[in-house]
Amino acid sequence: MASVLTIRGGVPLTGKVSVRGAKNLVPKAMVASLLGNEPSVLRNVPEIKDVDVVTSLLRLHGVDVVKDPVSGDLTLDPSHVKTAQMKDIDAHAGDSRIPILFCGPLIHSIGEAFIPDLGGCRIGDRPIDYHLEVLRQFGAVVDKREGGISISAPKGLKGAKLSLPYPSVGATEQVLLTATRAEGITELSGAAIEPEIMDLIAVLQKMGAIISVQTDRVIRIEGVEQLRGFNHRALPDRNEAASWASAALVTEGDIYVEGAVQADLTAFLNTFRKIGGEFDIDDQGIRFRHTGGKLSPLVLETDVHPGFMTDWQQPLVVALTQAAGVSIVHETVYENRFGFTQALVRMGANIQLHRECLGSVPCRFGQRNFLHSAVISGPTQLRGADIDIPDLRGGFSHLIAALAATGTSRVTGLELINRGYERFQSKLESLGADFDIV
């Protein structure tokens, strides 16, 4: 039976939380261990569902995954990689889109890969066409079957010259994980350069890969015959840090986020200060707080790194419902990311969605009839409501809206939040939130 979170709002969140390794890096680094010929050690691993899913998939393929009971570090030994049964892969992979990244490493290791239909958050199509086209250009043969895709490379994988029409994080990861052991040189233009991508490159370089990041989003990889293991501490989760920052702003609270790193949050910190929040930075983390004054409206557009990250948008929209005036948010990355605002409107927010691009940042879908611009008028008093969580970041946004609202809210669908927020319920309790779990 699914859990229900009953939240009694109106209590400022105050105290300290810690963030560990990034959800957008740790599972990918785990997949990278498949490329090595000896064990790898991954440190700073969070206790989230995506890590559990990838652990299960690796074990299905013969990788020995051992978790240190004290530190939480993972040791991943790929010495006995094998083919897994399709039905077993399907049983474990439905909750995640990570399996598509297994393709290159598995082809290098055992000559084939099977990828079932992919799950993930309901924020847009996020098609895997980029991934399949990338694999084809490396020489892979893609065979679509009922329930999934079979991928092989009878003649081996060869380096390729690739260009992405959009700097997709997932497609860039696919290229990196495939090209490191492909024969010859691979050049990728239009690559994503997010901090998590750079950390994955650091992992692969430790394994013996030869990768250079050039100007204008060009990544060059010289393939090598074999890779060794790695010992790596994952970079902290900047998305979770930004989410707790927004929670402090929405609830008029004061939260110290241990592990938050300034360099990876530059665009967010600028926006946070423009709205009216304040922060203090030290060597261990960042303290985020509401200053007690009125919050200011603003115009905001999401973008690829180093722009304002799409995952930061949803929690911040809740804060903008409390700003004095009209704010505009233009979402340029995922076409259906404003679905979560329906619950905010039911709670009393004044949010209007538009199909037009209300901004100047190049948009992936501006002429395709998607509601991807939001006009938010505030401040409005939020009221408690019954909420079913739609996706990971939207779900956390609903939580902090309920925490700021008057009255009681009942929140279901908590398993989606568990995908990316480590022990969020105990963290809420430590910050003084008033809630029960049924």
mmCIF file of N, CA and C in Angstrom, residues 288-332:
data_model
loop_
_atom_site.group_PDB
_atom_site.id
_atom_site.type_symbol
_atom_site.label_atom_id
_atom_site.label_comp_id
_atom_site.label_asym_id
_atom_site.label_seq_id
_atom_site.Cartn_x
_atom_site.Cartn_y
_atom_site.Cartn_z
ATOM 1 N N PHE A 288 20.896 28.996 3.261
ATOM 2 C CA PHE A 288 19.872 29.706 2.500
ATOM 3 C C PHE A 288 18.793 30.190 3.467
ATOM 4 N N ARG A 289 18.350 31.454 3.292
ATOM 5 C CA ARG A 289 17.345 31.969 4.220
ATOM 6 C C ARG A 289 16.455 33.026 3.570
ATOM 7 N N HIS A 290 15.264 33.137 4.116
ATOM 8 C CA HIS A 290 14.331 34.216 3.785
ATOM 9 C C HIS A 290 14.679 35.396 4.685
ATOM 10 N N THR A 291 14.809 36.576 4.122
ATOM 11 C CA THR A 291 15.280 37.729 4.906
ATOM 12 C C THR A 291 14.173 38.417 5.691
ATOM 13 N N GLY A 292 12.933 38.030 5.448
ATOM 14 C CA GLY A 292 11.825 38.649 6.162
ATOM 15 C C GLY A 292 11.108 39.720 5.370
ATOM 16 N N GLY A 293 11.703 40.185 4.282
ATOM 17 C CA GLY A 293 11.057 41.195 3.449
ATOM 18 C C GLY A 293 10.201 40.569 2.356
ATOM 19 N N LYS A 294 9.672 41.431 1.485
ATOM 20 C CA LYS A 294 8.865 40.940 0.378
ATOM 21 C C LYS A 294 9.744 40.279 -0.680
ATOM 22 N N LEU A 295 9.216 39.245 -1.297
ATOM 23 C CA LEU A 295 9.914 38.616 -2.414
ATOM 24 C C LEU A 295 9.606 39.377 -3.697
ATOM 25 N N SER A 296 10.571 39.421 -4.594
ATOM 26 C CA SER A 296 10.443 40.188 -5.832
ATOM 27 C C SER A 296 10.139 39.269 -7.008
ATOM 28 N N PRO A 297 9.246 39.703 -7.908
ATOM 29 C CA PRO A 297 8.979 38.917 -9.119
ATOM 30 C C PRO A 297 10.138 39.029 -10.092
ATOM 31 N N LEU A 298 10.195 38.135 -11.070
ATOM 32 C CA LEU A 298 11.242 38.217 -12.082
ATOM 33 C C LEU A 298 10.840 37.455 -13.335
ATOM 34 N N VAL A 299 11.651 37.626 -14.370
ATOM 35 C CA VAL A 299 11.499 36.877 -15.619
ATOM 36 C C VAL A 299 12.612 35.835 -15.647
ATOM 37 N N LEU A 300 12.243 34.581 -15.859
ATOM 38 C CA LEU A 300 13.195 33.484 -15.760
ATOM 39 C C LEU A 300 13.038 32.542 -16.948
ATOM 40 N N GLU A 301 14.181 32.110 -17.517
ATOM 41 C CA GLU A 301 14.157 31.129 -18.604
ATOM 42 C C GLU A 301 15.114 29.997 -18.275
ATOM 43 N N THR A 302 14.642 28.772 -18.399
ATOM 44 C CA THR A 302 15.536 27.634 -18.212
ATOM 45 C C THR A 302 16.423 27.470 -19.441
ATOM 46 N N ASP A 303 17.556 26.814 -19.237
ATOM 47 C CA ASP A 303 18.503 26.632 -20.343
ATOM 48 C C ASP A 303 19.480 25.529 -19.954
ATOM 49 N N VAL A 304 20.239 25.057 -20.931
ATOM 50 C CA VAL A 304 21.297 24.101 -20.636
ATOM 51 C C VAL A 304 22.417 24.814 -19.883
ATOM 52 N N HIS A 305 23.268 24.044 -19.224
ATOM 53 C CA HIS A 305 24.384 24.612 -18.473
ATOM 54 C C HIS A 305 25.288 25.440 -19.404
ATOM 55 N N PRO A 306 25.693 26.631 -18.983
ATOM 56 C CA PRO A 306 25.656 27.179 -17.630
ATOM 57 C C PRO A 306 24.425 28.031 -17.315
ATOM 58 N N GLY A 307 23.336 27.822 -18.022
ATOM 59 C CA GLY A 307 22.114 28.571 -17.749
ATOM 60 C C GLY A 307 21.375 28.046 -16.529
ATOM 61 N N PHE A 308 20.143 28.542 -16.345
ATOM 62 C CA PHE A 308 19.319 28.152 -15.199
ATOM 63 C C PHE A 308 18.726 26.780 -15.481
ATOM 64 N N MET A 309 19.064 25.805 -14.688
ATOM 65 C CA MET A 309 18.725 24.408 -14.948
ATOM 66 C C MET A 309 17.223 24.158 -14.840
ATOM 67 N N THR A 310 16.702 23.334 -15.723
ATOM 68 C CA THR A 310 15.265 23.037 -15.717
ATOM 69 C C THR A 310 14.818 22.393 -14.407
ATOM 70 N N ASP A 311 15.677 21.581 -13.765
ATOM 71 C CA ASP A 311 15.302 20.929 -12.517
ATOM 72 C C ASP A 311 15.157 21.916 -11.356
ATOM 73 N N TRP A 312 15.703 23.119 -11.503
ATOM 74 C CA TRP A 312 15.553 24.127 -10.457
ATOM 75 C C TRP A 312 14.236 24.892 -10.580
ATOM 76 N N GLN A 313 13.621 24.810 -11.746
ATOM 77 C CA GLN A 313 12.480 25.663 -12.049
ATOM 78 C C GLN A 313 11.266 25.375 -11.179
ATOM 79 N N GLN A 314 10.918 24.104 -11.029
ATOM 80 C CA GLN A 314 9.652 23.777 -10.366
ATOM 81 C C GLN A 314 9.599 24.205 -8.896
ATOM 82 N N PRO A 315 10.610 23.881 -8.068
ATOM 83 C CA PRO A 315 10.552 24.373 -6.685
ATOM 84 C C PRO A 315 10.541 25.903 -6.604
ATOM 85 N N LEU A 316 11.244 26.558 -7.526
ATOM 86 C CA LEU A 316 11.309 28.013 -7.477
ATOM 87 C C LEU A 316 9.979 28.659 -7.871
ATOM 88 N N VAL A 317 9.208 27.990 -8.733
ATOM 89 C CA VAL A 317 7.888 28.512 -9.102
ATOM 90 C C VAL A 317 7.010 28.662 -7.857
ATOM 91 N N VAL A 318 7.132 27.731 -6.917
ATOM 92 C CA VAL A 318 6.357 27.842 -5.681
ATOM 93 C C VAL A 318 6.737 29.122 -4.941
ATOM 94 N N ALA A 319 8.024 29.452 -4.897
ATOM 95 C CA ALA A 319 8.453 30.692 -4.254
ATOM 96 C C ALA A 319 7.892 31.908 -4.976
ATOM 97 N N LEU A 320 7.808 31.838 -6.310
ATOM 98 C CA LEU A 320 7.309 32.983 -7.079
ATOM 99 C C LEU A 320 5.818 33.241 -6.833
ATOM 100 N N THR A 321 5.072 32.236 -6.363
ATOM 101 C CA THR A 321 3.669 32.486 -6.014
ATOM 102 C C THR A 321 3.563 33.425 -4.817
ATOM 103 N N GLN A 322 4.675 33.598 -4.091
ATOM 104 C CA GLN A 322 4.688 34.484 -2.924
ATOM 105 C C GLN A 322 5.377 35.821 -3.213
ATOM 106 N N ALA A 323 5.822 36.030 -4.457
ATOM 107 C CA ALA A 323 6.454 37.297 -4.831
ATOM 108 C C ALA A 323 5.396 38.353 -5.110
ATOM 109 N N ALA A 324 5.718 39.597 -4.823
ATOM 110 C CA ALA A 324 4.761 40.703 -4.968
ATOM 111 C C ALA A 324 4.824 41.258 -6.382
ATOM 112 N N GLY A 325 3.992 40.705 -7.276
ATOM 113 C CA GLY A 325 3.969 41.154 -8.660
ATOM 114 C C GLY A 325 3.840 39.994 -9.625
ATOM 115 N N VAL A 326 4.163 40.261 -10.882
ATOM 116 C CA VAL A 326 3.997 39.264 -11.943
ATOM 117 C C VAL A 326 5.364 38.715 -12.363
ATOM 118 N N SER A 327 5.495 37.399 -12.324
ATOM 119 C CA SER A 327 6.705 36.715 -12.784
ATOM 120 C C SER A 327 6.387 35.928 -14.044
ATOM 121 N N ILE A 328 7.394 35.760 -14.898
ATOM 122 C CA ILE A 328 7.259 34.963 -16.120
ATOM 123 C C ILE A 328 8.354 33.906 -16.127
ATOM 124 N N VAL A 329 7.956 32.647 -16.357
ATOM 125 C CA VAL A 329 8.915 31.545 -16.441
ATOM 126 C C VAL A 329 8.732 30.859 -17.790
ATOM 127 N N HIS A 330 9.814 30.828 -18.571
ATOM 128 C CA HIS A 330 9.808 30.191 -19.898
ATOM 129 C C HIS A 330 10.621 28.903 -19.805
ATOM 130 N N GLU A 331 9.961 27.760 -19.938
ATOM 131 C CA GLU A 331 10.612 26.459 -19.893
ATOM 132 C C GLU A 331 11.012 26.059 -21.310
ATOM 133 N N THR A 332 12.321 25.867 -21.525
ATOM 134 C CA THR A 332 12.823 25.597 -22.878
ATOM 135 C C THR A 332 13.337 24.174 -23.073
#
